[in-house]
mmCIF file of C-alpha atoms in Angstrom:
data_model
loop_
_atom_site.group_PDB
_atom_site.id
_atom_site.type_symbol
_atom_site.label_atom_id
_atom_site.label_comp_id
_atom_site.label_asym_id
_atom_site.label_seq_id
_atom_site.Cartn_x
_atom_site.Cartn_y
_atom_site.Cartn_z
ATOM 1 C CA UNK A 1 109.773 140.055 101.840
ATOM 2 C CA UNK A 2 108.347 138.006 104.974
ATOM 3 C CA UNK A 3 110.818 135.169 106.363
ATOM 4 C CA UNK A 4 109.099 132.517 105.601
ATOM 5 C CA UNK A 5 109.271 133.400 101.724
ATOM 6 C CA UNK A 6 113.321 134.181 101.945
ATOM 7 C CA UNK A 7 113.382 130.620 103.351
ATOM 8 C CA UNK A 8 111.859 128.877 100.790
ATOM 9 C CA UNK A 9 113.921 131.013 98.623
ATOM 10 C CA UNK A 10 117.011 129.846 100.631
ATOM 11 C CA UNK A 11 115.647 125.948 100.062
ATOM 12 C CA UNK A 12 115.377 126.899 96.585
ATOM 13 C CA UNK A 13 118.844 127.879 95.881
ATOM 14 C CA UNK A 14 120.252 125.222 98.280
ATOM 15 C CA UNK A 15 118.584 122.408 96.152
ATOM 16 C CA UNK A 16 119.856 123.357 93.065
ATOM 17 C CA UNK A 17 123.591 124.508 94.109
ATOM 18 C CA UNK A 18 126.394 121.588 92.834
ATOM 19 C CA UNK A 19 124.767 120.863 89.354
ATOM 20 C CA UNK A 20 126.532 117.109 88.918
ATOM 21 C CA UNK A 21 127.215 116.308 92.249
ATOM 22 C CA UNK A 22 124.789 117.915 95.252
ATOM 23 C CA UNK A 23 126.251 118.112 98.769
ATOM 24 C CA UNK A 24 124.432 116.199 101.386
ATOM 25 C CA UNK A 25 125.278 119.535 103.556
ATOM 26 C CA UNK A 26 123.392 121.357 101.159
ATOM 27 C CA UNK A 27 120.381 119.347 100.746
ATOM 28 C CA UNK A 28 119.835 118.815 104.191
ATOM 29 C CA UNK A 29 119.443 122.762 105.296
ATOM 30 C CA UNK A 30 117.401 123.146 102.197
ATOM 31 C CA UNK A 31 114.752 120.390 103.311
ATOM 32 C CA UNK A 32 115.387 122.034 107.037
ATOM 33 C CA UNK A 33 114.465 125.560 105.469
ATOM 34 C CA UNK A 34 111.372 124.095 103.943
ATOM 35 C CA UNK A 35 110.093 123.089 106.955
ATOM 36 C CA UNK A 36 111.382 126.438 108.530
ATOM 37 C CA UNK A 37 109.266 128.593 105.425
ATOM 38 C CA UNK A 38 106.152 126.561 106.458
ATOM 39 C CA UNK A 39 106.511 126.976 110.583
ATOM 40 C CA UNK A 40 107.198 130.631 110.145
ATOM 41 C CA UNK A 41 104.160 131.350 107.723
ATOM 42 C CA UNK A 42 102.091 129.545 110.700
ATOM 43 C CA UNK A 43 103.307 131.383 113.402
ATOM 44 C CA UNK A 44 103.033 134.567 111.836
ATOM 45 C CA UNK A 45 99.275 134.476 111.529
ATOM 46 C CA UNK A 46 99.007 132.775 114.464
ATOM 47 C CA UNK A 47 100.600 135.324 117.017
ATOM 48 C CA UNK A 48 98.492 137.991 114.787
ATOM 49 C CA UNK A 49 95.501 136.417 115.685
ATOM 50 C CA UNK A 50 96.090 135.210 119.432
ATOM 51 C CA UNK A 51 97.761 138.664 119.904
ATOM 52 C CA UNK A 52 95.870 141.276 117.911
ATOM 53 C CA UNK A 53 99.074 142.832 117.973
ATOM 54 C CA UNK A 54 101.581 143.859 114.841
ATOM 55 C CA UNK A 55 104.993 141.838 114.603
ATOM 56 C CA UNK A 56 106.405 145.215 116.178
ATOM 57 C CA UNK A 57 104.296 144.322 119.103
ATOM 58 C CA UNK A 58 106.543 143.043 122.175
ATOM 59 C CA UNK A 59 102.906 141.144 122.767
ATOM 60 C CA UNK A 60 103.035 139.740 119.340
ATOM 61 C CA UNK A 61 106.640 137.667 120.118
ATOM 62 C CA UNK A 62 105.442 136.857 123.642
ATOM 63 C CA UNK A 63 102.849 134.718 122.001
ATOM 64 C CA UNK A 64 104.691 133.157 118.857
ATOM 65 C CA UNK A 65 107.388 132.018 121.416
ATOM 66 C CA UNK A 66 104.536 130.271 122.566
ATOM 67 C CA UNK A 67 104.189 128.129 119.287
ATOM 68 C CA UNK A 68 106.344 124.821 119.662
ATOM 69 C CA UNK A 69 106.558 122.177 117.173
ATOM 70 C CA UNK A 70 105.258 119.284 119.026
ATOM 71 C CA UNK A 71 102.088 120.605 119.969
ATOM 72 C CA UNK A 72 101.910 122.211 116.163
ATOM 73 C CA UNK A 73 102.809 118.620 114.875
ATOM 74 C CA UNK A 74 99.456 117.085 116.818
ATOM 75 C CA UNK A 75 97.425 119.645 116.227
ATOM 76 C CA UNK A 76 98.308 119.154 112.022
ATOM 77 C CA UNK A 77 98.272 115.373 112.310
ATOM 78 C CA UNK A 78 94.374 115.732 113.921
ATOM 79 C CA UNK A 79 93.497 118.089 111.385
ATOM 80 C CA UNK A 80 95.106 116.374 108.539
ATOM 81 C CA UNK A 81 93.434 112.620 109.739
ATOM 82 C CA UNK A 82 90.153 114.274 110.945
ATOM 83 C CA UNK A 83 90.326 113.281 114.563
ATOM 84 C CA UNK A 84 86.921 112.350 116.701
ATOM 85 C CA UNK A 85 87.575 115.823 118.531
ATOM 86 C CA UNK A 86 88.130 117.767 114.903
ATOM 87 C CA UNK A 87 84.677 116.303 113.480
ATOM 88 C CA UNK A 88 83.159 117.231 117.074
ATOM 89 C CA UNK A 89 83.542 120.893 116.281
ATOM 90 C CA UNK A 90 81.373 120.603 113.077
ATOM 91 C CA UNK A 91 83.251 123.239 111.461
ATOM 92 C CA UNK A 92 83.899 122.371 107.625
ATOM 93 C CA UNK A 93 87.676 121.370 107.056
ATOM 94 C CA UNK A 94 88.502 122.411 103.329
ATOM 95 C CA UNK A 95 90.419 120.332 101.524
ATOM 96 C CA UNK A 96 93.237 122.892 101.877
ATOM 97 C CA UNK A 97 93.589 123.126 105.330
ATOM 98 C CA UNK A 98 94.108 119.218 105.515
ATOM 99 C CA UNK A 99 96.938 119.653 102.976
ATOM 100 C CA UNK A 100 98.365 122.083 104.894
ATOM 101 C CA UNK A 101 98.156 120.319 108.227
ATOM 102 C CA UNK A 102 99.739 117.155 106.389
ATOM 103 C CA UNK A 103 102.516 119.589 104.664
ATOM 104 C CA UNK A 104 103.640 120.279 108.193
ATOM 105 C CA UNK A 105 103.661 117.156 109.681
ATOM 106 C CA UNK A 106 105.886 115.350 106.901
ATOM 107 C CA UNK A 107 108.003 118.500 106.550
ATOM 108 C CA UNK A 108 108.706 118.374 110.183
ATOM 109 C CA UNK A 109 109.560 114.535 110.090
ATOM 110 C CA UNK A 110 111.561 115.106 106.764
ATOM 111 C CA UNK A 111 113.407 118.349 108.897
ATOM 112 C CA UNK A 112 114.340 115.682 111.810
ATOM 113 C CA UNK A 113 115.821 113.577 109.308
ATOM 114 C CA UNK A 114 117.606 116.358 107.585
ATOM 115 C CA UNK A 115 119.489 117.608 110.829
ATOM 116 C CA UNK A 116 119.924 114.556 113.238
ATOM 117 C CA UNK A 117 120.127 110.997 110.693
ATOM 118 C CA UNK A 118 123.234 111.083 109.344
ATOM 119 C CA UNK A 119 122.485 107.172 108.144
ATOM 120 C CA UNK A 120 120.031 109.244 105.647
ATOM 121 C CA UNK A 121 120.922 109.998 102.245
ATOM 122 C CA UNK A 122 118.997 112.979 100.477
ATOM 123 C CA UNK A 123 118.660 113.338 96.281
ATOM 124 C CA UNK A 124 118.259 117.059 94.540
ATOM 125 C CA UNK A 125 114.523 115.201 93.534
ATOM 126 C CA UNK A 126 113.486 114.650 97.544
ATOM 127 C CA UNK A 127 114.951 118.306 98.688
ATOM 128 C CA UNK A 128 112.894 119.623 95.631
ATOM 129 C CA UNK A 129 110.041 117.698 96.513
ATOM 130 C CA UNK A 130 109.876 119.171 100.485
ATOM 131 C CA UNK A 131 110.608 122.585 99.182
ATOM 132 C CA UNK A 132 107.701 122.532 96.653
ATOM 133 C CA UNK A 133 105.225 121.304 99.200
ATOM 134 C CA UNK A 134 106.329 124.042 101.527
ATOM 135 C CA UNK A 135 105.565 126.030 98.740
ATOM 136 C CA UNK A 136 102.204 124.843 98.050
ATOM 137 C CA UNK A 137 101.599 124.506 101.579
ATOM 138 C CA UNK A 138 101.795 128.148 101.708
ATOM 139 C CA UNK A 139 99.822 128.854 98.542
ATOM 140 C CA UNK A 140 96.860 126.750 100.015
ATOM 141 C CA UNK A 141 97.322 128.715 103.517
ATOM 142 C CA UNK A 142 96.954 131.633 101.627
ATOM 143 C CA UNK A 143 93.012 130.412 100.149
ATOM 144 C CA UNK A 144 91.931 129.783 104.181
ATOM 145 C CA UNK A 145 93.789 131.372 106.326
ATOM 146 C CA UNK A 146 90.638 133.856 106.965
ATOM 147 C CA UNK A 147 88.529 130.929 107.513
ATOM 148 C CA UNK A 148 86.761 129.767 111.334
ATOM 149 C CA UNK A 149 88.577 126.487 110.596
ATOM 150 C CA UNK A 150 92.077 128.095 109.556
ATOM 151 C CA UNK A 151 91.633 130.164 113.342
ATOM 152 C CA UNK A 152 90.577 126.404 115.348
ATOM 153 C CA UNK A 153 94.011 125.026 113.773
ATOM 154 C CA UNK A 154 96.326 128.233 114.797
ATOM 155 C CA UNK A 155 94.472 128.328 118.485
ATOM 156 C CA UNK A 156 94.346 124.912 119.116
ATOM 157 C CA UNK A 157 97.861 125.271 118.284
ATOM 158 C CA UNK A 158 98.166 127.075 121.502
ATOM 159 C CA UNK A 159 95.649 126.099 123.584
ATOM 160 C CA UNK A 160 95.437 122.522 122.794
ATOM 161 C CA UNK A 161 92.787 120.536 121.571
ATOM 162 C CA UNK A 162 88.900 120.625 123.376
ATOM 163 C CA UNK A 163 88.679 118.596 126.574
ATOM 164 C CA UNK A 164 86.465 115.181 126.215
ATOM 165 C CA UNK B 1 93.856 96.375 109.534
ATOM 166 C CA UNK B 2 95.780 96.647 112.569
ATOM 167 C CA UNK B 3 99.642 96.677 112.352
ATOM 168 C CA UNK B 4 99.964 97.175 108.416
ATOM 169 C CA UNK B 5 102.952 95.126 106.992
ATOM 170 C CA UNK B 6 105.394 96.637 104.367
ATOM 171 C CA UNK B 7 103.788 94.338 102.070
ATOM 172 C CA UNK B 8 100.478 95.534 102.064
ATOM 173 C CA UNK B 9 101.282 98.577 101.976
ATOM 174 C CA UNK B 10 103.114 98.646 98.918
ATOM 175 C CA UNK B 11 100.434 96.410 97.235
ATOM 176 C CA UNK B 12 97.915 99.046 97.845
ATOM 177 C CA UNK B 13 100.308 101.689 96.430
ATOM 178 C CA UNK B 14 101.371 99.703 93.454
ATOM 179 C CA UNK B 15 98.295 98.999 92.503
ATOM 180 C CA UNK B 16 96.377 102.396 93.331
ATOM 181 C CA UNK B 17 97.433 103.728 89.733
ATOM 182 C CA UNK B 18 98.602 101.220 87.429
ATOM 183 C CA UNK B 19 99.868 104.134 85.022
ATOM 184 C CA UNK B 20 101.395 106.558 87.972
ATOM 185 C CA UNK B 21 103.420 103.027 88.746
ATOM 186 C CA UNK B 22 104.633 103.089 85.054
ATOM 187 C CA UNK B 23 107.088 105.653 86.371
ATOM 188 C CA UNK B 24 108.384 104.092 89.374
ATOM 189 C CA UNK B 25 111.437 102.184 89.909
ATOM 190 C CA UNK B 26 111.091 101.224 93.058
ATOM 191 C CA UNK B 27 108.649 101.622 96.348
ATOM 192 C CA UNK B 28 110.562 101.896 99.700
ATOM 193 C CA UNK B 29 107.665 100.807 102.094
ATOM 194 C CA UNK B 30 108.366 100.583 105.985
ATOM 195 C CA UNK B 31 105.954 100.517 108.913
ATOM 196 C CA UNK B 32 107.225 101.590 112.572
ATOM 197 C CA UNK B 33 107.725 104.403 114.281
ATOM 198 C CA UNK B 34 108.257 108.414 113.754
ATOM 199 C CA UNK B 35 110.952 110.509 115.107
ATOM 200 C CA UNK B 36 108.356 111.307 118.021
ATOM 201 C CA UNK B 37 107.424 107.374 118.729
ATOM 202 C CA UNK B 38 104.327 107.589 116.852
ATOM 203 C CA UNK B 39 102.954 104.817 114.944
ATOM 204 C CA UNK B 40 104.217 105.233 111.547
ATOM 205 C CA UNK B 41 104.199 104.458 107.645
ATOM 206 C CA UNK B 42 107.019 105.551 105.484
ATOM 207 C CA UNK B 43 106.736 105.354 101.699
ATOM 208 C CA UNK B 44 109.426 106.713 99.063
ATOM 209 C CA UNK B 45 108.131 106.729 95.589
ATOM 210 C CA UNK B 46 111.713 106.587 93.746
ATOM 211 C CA UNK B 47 110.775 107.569 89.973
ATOM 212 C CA UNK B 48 113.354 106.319 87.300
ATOM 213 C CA UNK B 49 115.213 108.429 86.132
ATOM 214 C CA UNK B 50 114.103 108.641 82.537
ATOM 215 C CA UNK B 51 109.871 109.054 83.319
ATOM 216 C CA UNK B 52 110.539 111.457 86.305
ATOM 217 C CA UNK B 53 109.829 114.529 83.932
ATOM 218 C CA UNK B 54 106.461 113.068 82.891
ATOM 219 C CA UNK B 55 105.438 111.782 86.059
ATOM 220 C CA UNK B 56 106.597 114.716 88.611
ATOM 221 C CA UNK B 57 103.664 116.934 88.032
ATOM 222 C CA UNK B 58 101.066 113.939 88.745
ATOM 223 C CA UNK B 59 102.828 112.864 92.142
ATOM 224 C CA UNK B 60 100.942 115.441 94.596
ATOM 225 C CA UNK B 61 97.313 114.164 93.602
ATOM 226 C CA UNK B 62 98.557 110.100 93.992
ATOM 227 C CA UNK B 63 100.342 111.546 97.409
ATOM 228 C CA UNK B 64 97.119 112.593 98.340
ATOM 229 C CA UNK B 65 94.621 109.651 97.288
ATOM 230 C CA UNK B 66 97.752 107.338 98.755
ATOM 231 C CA UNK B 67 97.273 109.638 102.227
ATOM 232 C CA UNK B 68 93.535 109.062 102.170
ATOM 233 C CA UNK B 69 93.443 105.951 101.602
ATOM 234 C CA UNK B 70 95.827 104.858 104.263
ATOM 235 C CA UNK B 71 93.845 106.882 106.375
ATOM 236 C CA UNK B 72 91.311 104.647 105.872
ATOM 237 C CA UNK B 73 93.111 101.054 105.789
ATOM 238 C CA UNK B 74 95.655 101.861 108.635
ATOM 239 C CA UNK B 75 93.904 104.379 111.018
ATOM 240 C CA UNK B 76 96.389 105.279 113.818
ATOM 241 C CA UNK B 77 99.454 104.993 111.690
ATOM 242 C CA UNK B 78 100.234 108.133 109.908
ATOM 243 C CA UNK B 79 101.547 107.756 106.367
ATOM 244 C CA UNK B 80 104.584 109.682 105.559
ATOM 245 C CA UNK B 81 104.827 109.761 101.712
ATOM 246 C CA UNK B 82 107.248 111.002 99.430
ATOM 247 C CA UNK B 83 109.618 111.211 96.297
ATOM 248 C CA UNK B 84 112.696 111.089 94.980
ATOM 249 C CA UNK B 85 114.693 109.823 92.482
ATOM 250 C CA UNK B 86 117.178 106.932 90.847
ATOM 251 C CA UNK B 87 120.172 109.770 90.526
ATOM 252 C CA UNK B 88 121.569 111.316 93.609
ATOM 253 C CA UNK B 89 122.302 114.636 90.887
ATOM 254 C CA UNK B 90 118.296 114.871 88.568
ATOM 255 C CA UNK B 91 116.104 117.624 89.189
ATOM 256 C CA UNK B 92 112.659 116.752 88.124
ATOM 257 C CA UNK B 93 112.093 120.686 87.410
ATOM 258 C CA UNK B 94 114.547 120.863 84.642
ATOM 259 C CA UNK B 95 114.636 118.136 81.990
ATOM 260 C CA UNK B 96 118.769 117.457 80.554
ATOM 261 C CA UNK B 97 118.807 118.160 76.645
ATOM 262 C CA UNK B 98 119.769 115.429 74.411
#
């Protein structure tokens, strides 16, 4: 089992504990694990490829250290909207890629929610929803993660996006 | 359009899918900022309680014609879409027997 798939396990079985009456504490880490499932998968394959290295690589976690979730959050909202500087690299976005890149950005804005807005209030349905689209997120990362535009997302990640 | 307002927002989502609507109670519609200062559009699709079931399934294709769409009507805001429901307790994966 990789992490990110015992997290959305973990979101799984947090959004279905308390079958009449869910726990806010309960919802909340299972729409923070969502996000967490979806960051993980991400990094993974990113330090692979930036690294060349296995996760038993000291190489490999010098470089997914690297990942942080602001520039990862840009990166996904360009991707996801189709920036000037995305359409500028000509590469063909598949449909998949853009539903990943949107995944992450509204799992990482549900995650800030989760863990610092206590005015929130979070249903079973919403925690199900964000641990689904982690899910899916995944599934679709899965069908083009071996593409040239899968590998501009991951290393623009890191290396920001091209200069103007 | 350049600062959306709540109400045209929700128009456009109301009226994007007459028969997706069918199984909404309510649309929470909001237009500001993100938790990184970012311009912003926030829509929860709350399902009632009794069409959730039918409607769940449908919800990621109108997410993503609602996401295009606002792409295109509000570019530099980024919509933030999702769904929930009436009851804090309902999970849309498993139906209660009668």
């Amino acid at each position: 089992m990789t992490l990110h798939s015992d997290l959305v396990s973990q979101a799984k079985r947090l959004a279905t504990l308390d079958p009449k009456r869910p726990r806010q504490a309960n919802l909340r880490r299972s729409v923070s694990s969502s996000y967490y499932a979806l960051f993980h998968c991400l990094v993974e394959d990113g330090a692979q490829k930036a690294s060349r290295a296995s996760q038993r690589s000291p190489l490999w976690h010098l470089v997914a250290r690297k990942f942080d979730h602001k520039s990862m959050r840009d990166i996904s909202q360009a991707i996801a909207s189709n920036k000037e500087w995305v359409i500028a690299t000509q590469l063909i976005i598949p449909k998949e890629l853009r539903d990943v890149a949107d995944a992450f950005v509204v799992l990482q804005e549900d995650r800030h929610g989760a863990d610092y807005d206590r005015q929130l209030r979070f249903t079973r349905a919403r925690a199900i929803e964000a641990v689904e689209r982690a899910e899916s997120a995944i599934a679709a990362w899965d069908q083009v993660r071996k593409t040239e535009a899968a590998a501009l997302y991951l290393l623009t990640m890191l290396l920001g996006p091209p200069r103007k | 359009m350049s600062r959306p307002t709540p109400l045209e927002i929700h128009e456009v989502a109301a009226n994007l899918d007459p028969e997706f609507a069918k199984a909404v109670s309510r649309w929470e519609v909001s237009v500001g900022e993100d938790s990184t200062g970012d311009p912003a559009i926030f829509v929860t699709i709350v399902f009632r309680d009794a069409a959730i079931h039918a409607a769940w399934p449908g919800r990621a294709a109108f997410r993503d014609r609602l996401r295009d769409l606002l792409f295109d009507i509000a570019p530099g805001y980024y919509p933030f879409i999702g769904f929930s429901a009436e009851s804090e307790a309902i999970n849309p994966e498993q139906p209660v027997r009668a």
